[in-house]
Short mmCIF file of C-alpha atoms in Angstrom, two decimals:
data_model
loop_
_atom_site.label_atom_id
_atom_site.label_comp_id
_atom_site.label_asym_id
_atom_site.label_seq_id
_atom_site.Cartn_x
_atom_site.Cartn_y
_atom_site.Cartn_z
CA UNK A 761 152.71 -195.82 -227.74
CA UNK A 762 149.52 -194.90 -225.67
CA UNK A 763 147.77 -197.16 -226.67
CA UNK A 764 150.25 -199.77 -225.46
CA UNK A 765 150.51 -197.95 -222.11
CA UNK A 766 146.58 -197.74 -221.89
CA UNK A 767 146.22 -201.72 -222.11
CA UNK A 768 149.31 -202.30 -220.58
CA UNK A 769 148.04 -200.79 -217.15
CA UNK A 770 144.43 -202.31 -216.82
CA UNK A 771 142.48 -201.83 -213.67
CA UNK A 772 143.98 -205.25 -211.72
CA UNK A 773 147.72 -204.03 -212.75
CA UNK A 774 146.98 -200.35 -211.89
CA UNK A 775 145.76 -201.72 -208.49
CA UNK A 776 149.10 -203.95 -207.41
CA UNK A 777 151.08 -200.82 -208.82
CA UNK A 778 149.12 -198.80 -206.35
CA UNK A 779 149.81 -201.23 -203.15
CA UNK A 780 153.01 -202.06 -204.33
CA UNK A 781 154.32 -198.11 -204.31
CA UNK A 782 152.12 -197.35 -201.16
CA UNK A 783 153.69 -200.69 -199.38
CA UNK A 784 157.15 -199.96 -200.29
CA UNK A 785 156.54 -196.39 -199.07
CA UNK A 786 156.03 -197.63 -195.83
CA UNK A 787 158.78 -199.96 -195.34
CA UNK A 788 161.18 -197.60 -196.90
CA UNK A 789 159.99 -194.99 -193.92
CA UNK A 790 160.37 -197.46 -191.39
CA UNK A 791 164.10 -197.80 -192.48
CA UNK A 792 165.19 -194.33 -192.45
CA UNK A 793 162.92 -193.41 -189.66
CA UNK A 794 162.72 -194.21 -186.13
CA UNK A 795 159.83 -192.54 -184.56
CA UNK A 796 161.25 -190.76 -181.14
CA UNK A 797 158.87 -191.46 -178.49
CA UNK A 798 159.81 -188.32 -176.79
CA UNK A 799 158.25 -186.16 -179.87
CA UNK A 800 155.21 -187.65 -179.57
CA UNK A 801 154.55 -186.72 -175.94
CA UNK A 802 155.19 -183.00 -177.36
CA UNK A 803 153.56 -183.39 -180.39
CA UNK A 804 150.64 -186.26 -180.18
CA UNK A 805 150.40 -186.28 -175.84
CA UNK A 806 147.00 -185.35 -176.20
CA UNK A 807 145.58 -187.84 -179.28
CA UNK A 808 147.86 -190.67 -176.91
CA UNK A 809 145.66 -189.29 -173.80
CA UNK A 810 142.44 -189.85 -175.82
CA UNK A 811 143.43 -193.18 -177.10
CA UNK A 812 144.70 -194.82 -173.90
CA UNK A 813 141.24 -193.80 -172.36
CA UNK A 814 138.57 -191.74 -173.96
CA UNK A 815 137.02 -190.18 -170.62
CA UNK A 816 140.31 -187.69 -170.73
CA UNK A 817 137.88 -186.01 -173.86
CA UNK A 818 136.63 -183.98 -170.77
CA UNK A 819 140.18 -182.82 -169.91
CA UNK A 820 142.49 -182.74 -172.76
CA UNK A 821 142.80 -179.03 -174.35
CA UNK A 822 139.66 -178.11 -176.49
CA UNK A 823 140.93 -178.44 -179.86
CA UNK A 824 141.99 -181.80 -179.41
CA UNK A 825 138.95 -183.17 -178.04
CA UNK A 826 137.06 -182.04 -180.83
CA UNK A 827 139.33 -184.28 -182.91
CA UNK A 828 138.17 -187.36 -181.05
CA UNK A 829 137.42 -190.21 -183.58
CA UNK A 830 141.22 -191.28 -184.52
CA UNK A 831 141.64 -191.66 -181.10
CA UNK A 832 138.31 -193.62 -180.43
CA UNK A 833 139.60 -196.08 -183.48
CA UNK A 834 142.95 -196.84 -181.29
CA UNK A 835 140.85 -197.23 -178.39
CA UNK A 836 138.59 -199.72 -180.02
CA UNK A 837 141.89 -201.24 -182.23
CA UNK A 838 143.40 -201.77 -178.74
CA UNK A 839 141.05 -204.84 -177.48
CA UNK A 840 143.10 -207.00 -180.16
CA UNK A 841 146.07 -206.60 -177.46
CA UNK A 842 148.02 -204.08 -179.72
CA UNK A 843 149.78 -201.28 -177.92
CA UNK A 844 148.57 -197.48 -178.17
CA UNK A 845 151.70 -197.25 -180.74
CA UNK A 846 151.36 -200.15 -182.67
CA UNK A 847 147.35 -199.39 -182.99
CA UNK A 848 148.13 -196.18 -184.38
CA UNK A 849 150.92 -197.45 -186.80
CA UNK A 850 149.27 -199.85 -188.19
CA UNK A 851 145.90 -197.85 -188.47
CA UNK A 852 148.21 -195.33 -190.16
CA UNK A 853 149.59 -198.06 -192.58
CA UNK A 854 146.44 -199.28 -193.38
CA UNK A 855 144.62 -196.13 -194.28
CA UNK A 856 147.42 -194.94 -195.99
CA UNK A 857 147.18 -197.47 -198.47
CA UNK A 858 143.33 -197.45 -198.32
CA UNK A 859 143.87 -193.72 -199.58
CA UNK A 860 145.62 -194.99 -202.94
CA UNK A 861 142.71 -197.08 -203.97
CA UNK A 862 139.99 -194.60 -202.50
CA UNK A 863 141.12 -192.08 -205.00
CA UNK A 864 142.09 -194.09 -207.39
CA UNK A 865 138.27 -195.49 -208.08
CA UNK A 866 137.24 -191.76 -207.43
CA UNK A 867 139.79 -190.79 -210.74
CA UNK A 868 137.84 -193.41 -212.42
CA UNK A 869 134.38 -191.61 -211.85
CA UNK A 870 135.94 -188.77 -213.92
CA UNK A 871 136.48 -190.55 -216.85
CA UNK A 872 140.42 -190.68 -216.30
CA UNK A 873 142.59 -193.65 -218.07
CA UNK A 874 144.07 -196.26 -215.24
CA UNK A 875 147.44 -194.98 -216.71
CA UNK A 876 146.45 -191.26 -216.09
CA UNK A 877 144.69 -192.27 -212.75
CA UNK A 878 148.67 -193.32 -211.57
CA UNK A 879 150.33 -190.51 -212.48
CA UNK A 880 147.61 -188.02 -210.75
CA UNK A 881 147.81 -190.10 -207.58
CA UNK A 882 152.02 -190.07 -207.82
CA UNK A 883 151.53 -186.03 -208.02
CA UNK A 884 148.78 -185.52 -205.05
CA UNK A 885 150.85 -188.24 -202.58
CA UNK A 886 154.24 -188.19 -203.48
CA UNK A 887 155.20 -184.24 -205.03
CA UNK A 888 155.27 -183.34 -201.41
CA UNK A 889 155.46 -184.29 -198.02
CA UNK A 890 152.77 -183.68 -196.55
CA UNK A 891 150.24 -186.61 -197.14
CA UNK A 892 153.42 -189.31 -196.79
CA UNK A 893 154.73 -187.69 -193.85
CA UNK A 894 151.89 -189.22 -191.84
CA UNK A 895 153.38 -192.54 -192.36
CA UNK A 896 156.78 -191.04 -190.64
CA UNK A 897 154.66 -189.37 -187.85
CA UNK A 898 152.12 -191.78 -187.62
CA UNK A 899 150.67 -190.37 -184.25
CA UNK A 900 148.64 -187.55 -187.00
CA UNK A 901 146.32 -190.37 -188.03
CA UNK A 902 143.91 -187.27 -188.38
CA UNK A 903 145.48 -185.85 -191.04
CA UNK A 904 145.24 -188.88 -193.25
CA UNK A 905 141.81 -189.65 -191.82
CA UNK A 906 141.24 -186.06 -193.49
CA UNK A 907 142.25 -186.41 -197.03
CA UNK A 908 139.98 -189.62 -196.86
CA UNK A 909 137.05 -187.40 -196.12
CA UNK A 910 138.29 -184.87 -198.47
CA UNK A 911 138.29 -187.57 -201.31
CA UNK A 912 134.81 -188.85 -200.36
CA UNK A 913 132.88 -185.39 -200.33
CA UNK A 914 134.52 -185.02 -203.70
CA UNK A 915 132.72 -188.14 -204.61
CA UNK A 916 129.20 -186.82 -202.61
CA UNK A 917 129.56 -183.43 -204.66
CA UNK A 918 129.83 -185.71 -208.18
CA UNK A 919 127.02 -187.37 -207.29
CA UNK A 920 123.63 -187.21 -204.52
CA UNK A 921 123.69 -189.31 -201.88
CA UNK A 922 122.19 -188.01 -198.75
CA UNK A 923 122.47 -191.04 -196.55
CA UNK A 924 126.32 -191.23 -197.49
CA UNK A 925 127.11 -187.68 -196.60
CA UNK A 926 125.17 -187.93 -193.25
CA UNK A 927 127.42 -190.70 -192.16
CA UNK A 928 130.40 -189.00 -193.57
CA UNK A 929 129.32 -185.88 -191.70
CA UNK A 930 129.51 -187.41 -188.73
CA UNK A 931 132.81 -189.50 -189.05
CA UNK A 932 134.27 -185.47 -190.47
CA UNK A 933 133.10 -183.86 -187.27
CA UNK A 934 134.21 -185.80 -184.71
CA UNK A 935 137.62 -185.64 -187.01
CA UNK A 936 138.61 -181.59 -187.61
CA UNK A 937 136.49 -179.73 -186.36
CA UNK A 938 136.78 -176.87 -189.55
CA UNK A 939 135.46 -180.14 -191.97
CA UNK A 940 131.95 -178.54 -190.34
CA UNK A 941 132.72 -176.18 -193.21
CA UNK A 942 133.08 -178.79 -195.97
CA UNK A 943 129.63 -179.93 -193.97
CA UNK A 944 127.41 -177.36 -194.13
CA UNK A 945 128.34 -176.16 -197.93
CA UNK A 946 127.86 -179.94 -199.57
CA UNK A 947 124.33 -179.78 -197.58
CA UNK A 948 124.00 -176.62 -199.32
CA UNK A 949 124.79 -177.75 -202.58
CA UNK A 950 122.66 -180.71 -201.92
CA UNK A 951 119.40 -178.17 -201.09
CA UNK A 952 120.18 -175.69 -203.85
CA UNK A 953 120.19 -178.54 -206.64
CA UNK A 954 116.88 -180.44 -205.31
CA UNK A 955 115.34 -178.20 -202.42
CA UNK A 956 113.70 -181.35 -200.21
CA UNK A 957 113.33 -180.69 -196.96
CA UNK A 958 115.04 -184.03 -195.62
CA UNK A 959 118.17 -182.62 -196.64
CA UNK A 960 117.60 -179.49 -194.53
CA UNK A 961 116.79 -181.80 -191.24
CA UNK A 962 119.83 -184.08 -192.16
CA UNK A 963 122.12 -181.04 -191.40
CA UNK A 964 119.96 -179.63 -188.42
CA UNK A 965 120.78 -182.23 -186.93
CA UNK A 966 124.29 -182.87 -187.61
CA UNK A 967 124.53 -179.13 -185.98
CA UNK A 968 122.96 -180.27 -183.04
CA UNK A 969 125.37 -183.26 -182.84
CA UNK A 970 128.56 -180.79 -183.33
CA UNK A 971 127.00 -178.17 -180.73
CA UNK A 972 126.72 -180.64 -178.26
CA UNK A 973 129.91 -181.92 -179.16
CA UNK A 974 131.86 -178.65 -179.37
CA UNK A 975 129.90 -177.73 -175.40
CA UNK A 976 131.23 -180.99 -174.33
CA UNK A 977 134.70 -180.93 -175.14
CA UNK A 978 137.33 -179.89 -172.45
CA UNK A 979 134.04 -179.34 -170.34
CA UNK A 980 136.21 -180.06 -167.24
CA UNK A 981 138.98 -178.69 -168.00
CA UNK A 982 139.60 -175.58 -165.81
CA UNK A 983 142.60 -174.30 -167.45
CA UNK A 984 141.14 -173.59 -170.68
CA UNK A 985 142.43 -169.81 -172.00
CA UNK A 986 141.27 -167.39 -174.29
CA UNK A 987 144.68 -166.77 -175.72
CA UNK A 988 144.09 -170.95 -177.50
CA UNK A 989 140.62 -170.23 -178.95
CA UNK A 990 141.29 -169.79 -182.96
CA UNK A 991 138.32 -166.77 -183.14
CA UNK A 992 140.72 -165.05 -180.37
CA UNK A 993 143.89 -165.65 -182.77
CA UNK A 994 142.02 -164.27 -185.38
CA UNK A 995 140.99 -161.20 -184.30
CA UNK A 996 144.41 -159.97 -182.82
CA UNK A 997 146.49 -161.42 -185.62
CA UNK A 998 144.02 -159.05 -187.56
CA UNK A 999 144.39 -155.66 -185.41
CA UNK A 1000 148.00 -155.50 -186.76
CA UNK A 1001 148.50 -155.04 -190.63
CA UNK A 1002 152.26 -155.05 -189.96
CA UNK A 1003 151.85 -158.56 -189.23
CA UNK A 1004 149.99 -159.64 -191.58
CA UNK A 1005 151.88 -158.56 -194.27
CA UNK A 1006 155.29 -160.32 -192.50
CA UNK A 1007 153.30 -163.43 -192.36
CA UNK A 1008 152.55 -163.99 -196.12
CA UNK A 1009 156.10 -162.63 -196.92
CA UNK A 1010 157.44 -165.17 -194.02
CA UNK A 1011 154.70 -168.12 -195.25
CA UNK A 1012 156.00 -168.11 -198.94
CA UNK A 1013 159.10 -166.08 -199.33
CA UNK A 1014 161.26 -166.65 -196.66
CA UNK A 1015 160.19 -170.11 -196.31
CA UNK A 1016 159.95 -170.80 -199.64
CA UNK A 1017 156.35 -172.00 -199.56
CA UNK A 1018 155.68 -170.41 -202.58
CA UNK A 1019 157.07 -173.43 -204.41
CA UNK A 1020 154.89 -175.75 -202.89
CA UNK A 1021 151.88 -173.79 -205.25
CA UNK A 1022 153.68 -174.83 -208.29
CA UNK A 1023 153.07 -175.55 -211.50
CA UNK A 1024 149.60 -176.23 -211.12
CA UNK A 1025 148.77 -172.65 -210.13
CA UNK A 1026 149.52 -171.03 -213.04
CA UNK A 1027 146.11 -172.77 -214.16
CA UNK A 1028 144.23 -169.56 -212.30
CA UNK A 1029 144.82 -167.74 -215.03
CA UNK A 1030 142.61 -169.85 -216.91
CA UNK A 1031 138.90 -168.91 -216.95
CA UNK A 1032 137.75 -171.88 -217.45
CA UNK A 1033 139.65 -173.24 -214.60
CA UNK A 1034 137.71 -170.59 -212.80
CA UNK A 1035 134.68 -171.83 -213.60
CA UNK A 1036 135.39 -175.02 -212.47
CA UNK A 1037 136.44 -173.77 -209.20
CA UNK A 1038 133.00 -172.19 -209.16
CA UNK A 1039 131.02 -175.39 -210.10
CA UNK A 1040 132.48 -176.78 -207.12
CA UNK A 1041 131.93 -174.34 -204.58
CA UNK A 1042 130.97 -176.65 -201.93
CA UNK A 1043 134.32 -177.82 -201.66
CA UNK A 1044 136.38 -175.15 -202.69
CA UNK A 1045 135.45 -173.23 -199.56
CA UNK A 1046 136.24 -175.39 -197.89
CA UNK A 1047 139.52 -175.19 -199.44
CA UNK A 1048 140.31 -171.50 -198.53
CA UNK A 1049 140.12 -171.75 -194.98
CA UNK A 1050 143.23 -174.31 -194.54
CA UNK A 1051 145.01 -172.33 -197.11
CA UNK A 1052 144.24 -168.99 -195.49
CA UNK A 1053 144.87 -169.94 -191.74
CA UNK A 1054 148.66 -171.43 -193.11
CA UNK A 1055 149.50 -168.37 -194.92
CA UNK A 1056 147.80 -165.53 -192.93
CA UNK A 1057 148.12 -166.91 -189.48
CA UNK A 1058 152.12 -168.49 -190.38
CA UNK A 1059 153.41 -167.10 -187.19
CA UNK A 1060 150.84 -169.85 -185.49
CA UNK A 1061 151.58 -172.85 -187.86
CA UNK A 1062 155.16 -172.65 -188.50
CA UNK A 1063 156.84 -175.75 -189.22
CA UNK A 1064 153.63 -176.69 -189.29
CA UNK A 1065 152.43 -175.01 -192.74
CA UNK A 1066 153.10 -177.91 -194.98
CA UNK A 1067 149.84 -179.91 -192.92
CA UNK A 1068 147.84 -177.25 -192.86
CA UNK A 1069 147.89 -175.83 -196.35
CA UNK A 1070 147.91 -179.22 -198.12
CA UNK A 1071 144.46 -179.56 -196.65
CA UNK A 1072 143.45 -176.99 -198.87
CA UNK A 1073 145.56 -177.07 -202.00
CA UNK A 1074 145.09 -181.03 -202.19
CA UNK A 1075 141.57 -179.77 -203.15
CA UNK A 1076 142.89 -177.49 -205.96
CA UNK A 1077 145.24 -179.41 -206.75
CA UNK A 1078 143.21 -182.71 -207.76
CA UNK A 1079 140.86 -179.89 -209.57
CA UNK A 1080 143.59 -179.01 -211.28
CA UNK A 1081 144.93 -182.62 -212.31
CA UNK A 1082 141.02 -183.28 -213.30
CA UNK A 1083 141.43 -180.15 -215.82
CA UNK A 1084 144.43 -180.56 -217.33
CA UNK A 1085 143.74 -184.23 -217.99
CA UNK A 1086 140.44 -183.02 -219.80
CA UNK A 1087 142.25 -180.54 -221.43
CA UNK A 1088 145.11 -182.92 -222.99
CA UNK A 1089 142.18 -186.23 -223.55
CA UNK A 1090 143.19 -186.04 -227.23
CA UNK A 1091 146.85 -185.38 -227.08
CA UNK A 1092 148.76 -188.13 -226.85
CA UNK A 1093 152.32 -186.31 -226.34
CA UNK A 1094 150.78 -184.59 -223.15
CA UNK A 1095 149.14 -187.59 -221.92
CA UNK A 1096 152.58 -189.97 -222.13
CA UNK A 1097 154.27 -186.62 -220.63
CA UNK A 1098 152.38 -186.35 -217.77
CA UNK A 1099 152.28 -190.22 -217.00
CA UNK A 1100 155.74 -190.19 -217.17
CA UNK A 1101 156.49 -186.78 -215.11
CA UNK A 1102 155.96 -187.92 -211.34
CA UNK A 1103 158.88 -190.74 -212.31
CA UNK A 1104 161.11 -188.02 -212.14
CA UNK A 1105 160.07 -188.09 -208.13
CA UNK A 1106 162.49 -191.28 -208.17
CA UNK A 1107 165.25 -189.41 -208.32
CA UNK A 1108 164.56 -187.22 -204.99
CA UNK A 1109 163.81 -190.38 -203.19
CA UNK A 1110 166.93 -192.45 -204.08
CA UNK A 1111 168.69 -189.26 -202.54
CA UNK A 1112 166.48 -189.24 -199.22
CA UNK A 1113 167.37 -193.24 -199.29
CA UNK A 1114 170.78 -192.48 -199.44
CA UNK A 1115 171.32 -189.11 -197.82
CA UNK A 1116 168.66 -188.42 -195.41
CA UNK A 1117 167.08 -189.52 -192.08
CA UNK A 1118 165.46 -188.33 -189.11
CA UNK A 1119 164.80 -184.60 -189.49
CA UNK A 1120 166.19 -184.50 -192.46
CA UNK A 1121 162.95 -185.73 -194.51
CA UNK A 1122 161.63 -183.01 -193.76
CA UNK A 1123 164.54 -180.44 -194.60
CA UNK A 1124 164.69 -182.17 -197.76
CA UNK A 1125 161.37 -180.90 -199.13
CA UNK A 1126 161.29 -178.03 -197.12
CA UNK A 1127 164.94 -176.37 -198.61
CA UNK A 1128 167.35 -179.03 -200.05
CA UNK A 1129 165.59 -180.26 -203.00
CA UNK A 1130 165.43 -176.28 -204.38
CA UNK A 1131 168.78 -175.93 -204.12
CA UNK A 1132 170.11 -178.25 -207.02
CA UNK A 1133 168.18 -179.48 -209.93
CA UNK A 1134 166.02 -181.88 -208.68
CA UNK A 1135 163.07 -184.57 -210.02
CA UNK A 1136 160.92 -182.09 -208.55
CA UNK A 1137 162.20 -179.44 -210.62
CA UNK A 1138 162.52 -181.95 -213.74
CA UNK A 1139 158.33 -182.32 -213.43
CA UNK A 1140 157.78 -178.95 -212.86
CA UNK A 1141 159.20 -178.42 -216.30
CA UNK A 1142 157.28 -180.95 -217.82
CA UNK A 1143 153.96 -180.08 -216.45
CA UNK A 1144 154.79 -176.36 -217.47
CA UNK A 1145 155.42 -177.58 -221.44
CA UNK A 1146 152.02 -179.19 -221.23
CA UNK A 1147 150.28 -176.29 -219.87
CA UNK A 1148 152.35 -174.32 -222.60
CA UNK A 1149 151.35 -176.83 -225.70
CA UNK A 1150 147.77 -177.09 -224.60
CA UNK A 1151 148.06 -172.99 -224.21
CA UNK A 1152 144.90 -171.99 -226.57
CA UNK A 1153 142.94 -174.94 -225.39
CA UNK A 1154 143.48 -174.12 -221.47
CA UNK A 1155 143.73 -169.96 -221.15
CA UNK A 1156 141.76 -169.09 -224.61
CA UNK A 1157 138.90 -171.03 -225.08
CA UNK A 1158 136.03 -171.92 -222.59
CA UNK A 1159 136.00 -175.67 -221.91
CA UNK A 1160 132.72 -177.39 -220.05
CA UNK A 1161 133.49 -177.33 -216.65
CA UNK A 1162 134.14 -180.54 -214.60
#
């Protein structure tokens, strides 16, 4: 039967699957959401501010200015006589689907099957909301703009190219201004493996370019406060232990975050998991910051948590996807199992189709779909009897790291 399913799903099929899910995501969106123009003047006001004319980068609140580039694409999108809304829509559309077939050809590079490749994308885009909710709040361009980058310096740590990462360097600092982190460690890994001093003056200078930037930013605006700067959040969320121990219990517990780290983190307790969080350091740092501001810092992200964290986990989580396929290459019961597990997603989004809209996309994956047994819960179960079968293979025995 895999065998069937391997040649069934060649590269050309794999690829209309891909734009035919990712299309159909977006129409489906558009049909049981209607963006309200009133959010995005509390939500987006400043990225619309940017967009409709980039001068206001001197005015608009610091963070936001840093985050520039989205907005410059609108700007420049906007000469074809498209409106600031429909330029970011349609942006949003595009790379959306650009994302499917980014990381599908990245899967590839690992060695994993077109079928495989299908059922790894279904899991990073579709087990939660937070990578598909940009095509309901298309106004956070950024974010998608983000796992973009986050897929190519997976593809820059796999394999050297210095003039590659330079331009993604730039395109990642003018995007999030904490991608500086993902930055500076792939330079790092860069020097460390072949110690040329080119690579040291490639990221000299990309500092200069960010300092400048970062002085720039908001340089005119006089209302700037302490109480916004993220050091300044730090440091007092920090003087109280009280609350940081209320905001992991709040982040995971109360919310019910904590399911949003499953099943894939029981891998952890796998050492050679571990290792292969440690071969790719560069990135994995990267990693901890989103996940460490969303959990420790909740009381600042709020509703906000599933954005920030998926920054992070989508890092572990395609490292995790990467092992487990390695793990299960010469099973064929685990393989067909996990192509066949994110199907079970179906079954959450008929009931969204029929059930939900507006707000309550997001209530969905945020509470409803724990409270009954759901697709989500049907792949968590399936996922956990792979991990289980492939037990001696993934906790007992050292594997070569990825």
């Amino acid at each position: 039967m895999e065998k069937k399913v391997e040649s069934f799903f060649s590269e050309k099929v794999s690829i209309f699957v891909l734009l035919l899910v990712s299309t159909l995501t977006i129409i489906f969106a558009s049909k049981i959401y209607t963006y309200e123009a009133i959010l995005s003047l509390q939500d987006a006001s400043n990225y619309i501010s940017l967009a409709e004319n980039p001068i206001n980068y001197f005015t608009v609140p610091h963070q936001d200015a840093l985050r520039i580039l989205p907005s410059i694409f609108i700007y420049l999108l906007k000469f074809s006589g498209l409106s600031t809304d429909n330029c970011f829509k349609f942006l949003t559309f595009i790379l959306f689907i650009y994302l499917h077939l980014k990381t599908f050809f990245l899967l590839k590079t690992y060695g994993i099957k077109n079928y495989l490749a299908l059922s790894t994308i279904a899991i990073l885009f579709y087990s939660s909301h937070s990578v598909i909710y940009t095509v309901f709040n298309y106004y956070q361009l950024l974010d998608l703009l983000t796992y973009i980058l986050i897929i190519y310096f997976f593809q820059l740590n796999k394999k050297h190219n210095l003039k590659i990462l330079f331009f993604v360097s730039l395109i990642s600092i003018f995007t999030k201004e904490y991608l500086l982190i993902l930055v500076c460690a792939t330079y790092l890994k860069y020097f460390i493996n072949y110690k040329k001093m080119n690579i040291v003056l490639s990221l000299l200078f990309i500092l200069l370019i960010f300092t400048i930037h970062y002085k720039l930013a908001s340089s005119h605006n006089l209302d700037l406060k302490a109480g916004s700067n993220i050091i300044f959040m730090i440091n007092s969320f920090f003087g109280s232990l009280d609350l940081f121990i209320k905001s992991i219990i709040d982040a995971l517990i109360v919310e019910k975050n904590i399911f949003l780290f499953m099943p894939f983190s029981l891998l952890i307790l796998s050492r050679s998991f571990i290792k292969i969080l440690i071969n790719n350091y560069a990135i994995v740092l990267f990693a901890i910051v989103p996940l460490g501001f969303s959990i420790l810092l909740f009381q600042n992200v709020g509703n906000n948590f599933f954005r920030v964290f998926y920054h992070g986990y989508f890092i572990i989580l395609l490292l995790s996807i990467l092992f487990l396929n390695k793990i299960i290459i010469n099973d064929e019961i685990s393989k067909i199992l996990f192509f066949i597990s994110p199907t079970f997603f179906i079954i959450d989004f008929i009931f969204i189709l029929q059930n939900i809209n507006q707000d309550g996309f997001f209530y969905f994956f945020q509470e409803t779909r724990y409270n009954y047994f759901s697709g989500y819960f049907i792949f968590n179960l399936i996922i956990i009897f792979i991990i289980l079968k492939n037990f001696r293979n993934i906790f007992l025995k050292i594997q070569k790291v990825i």
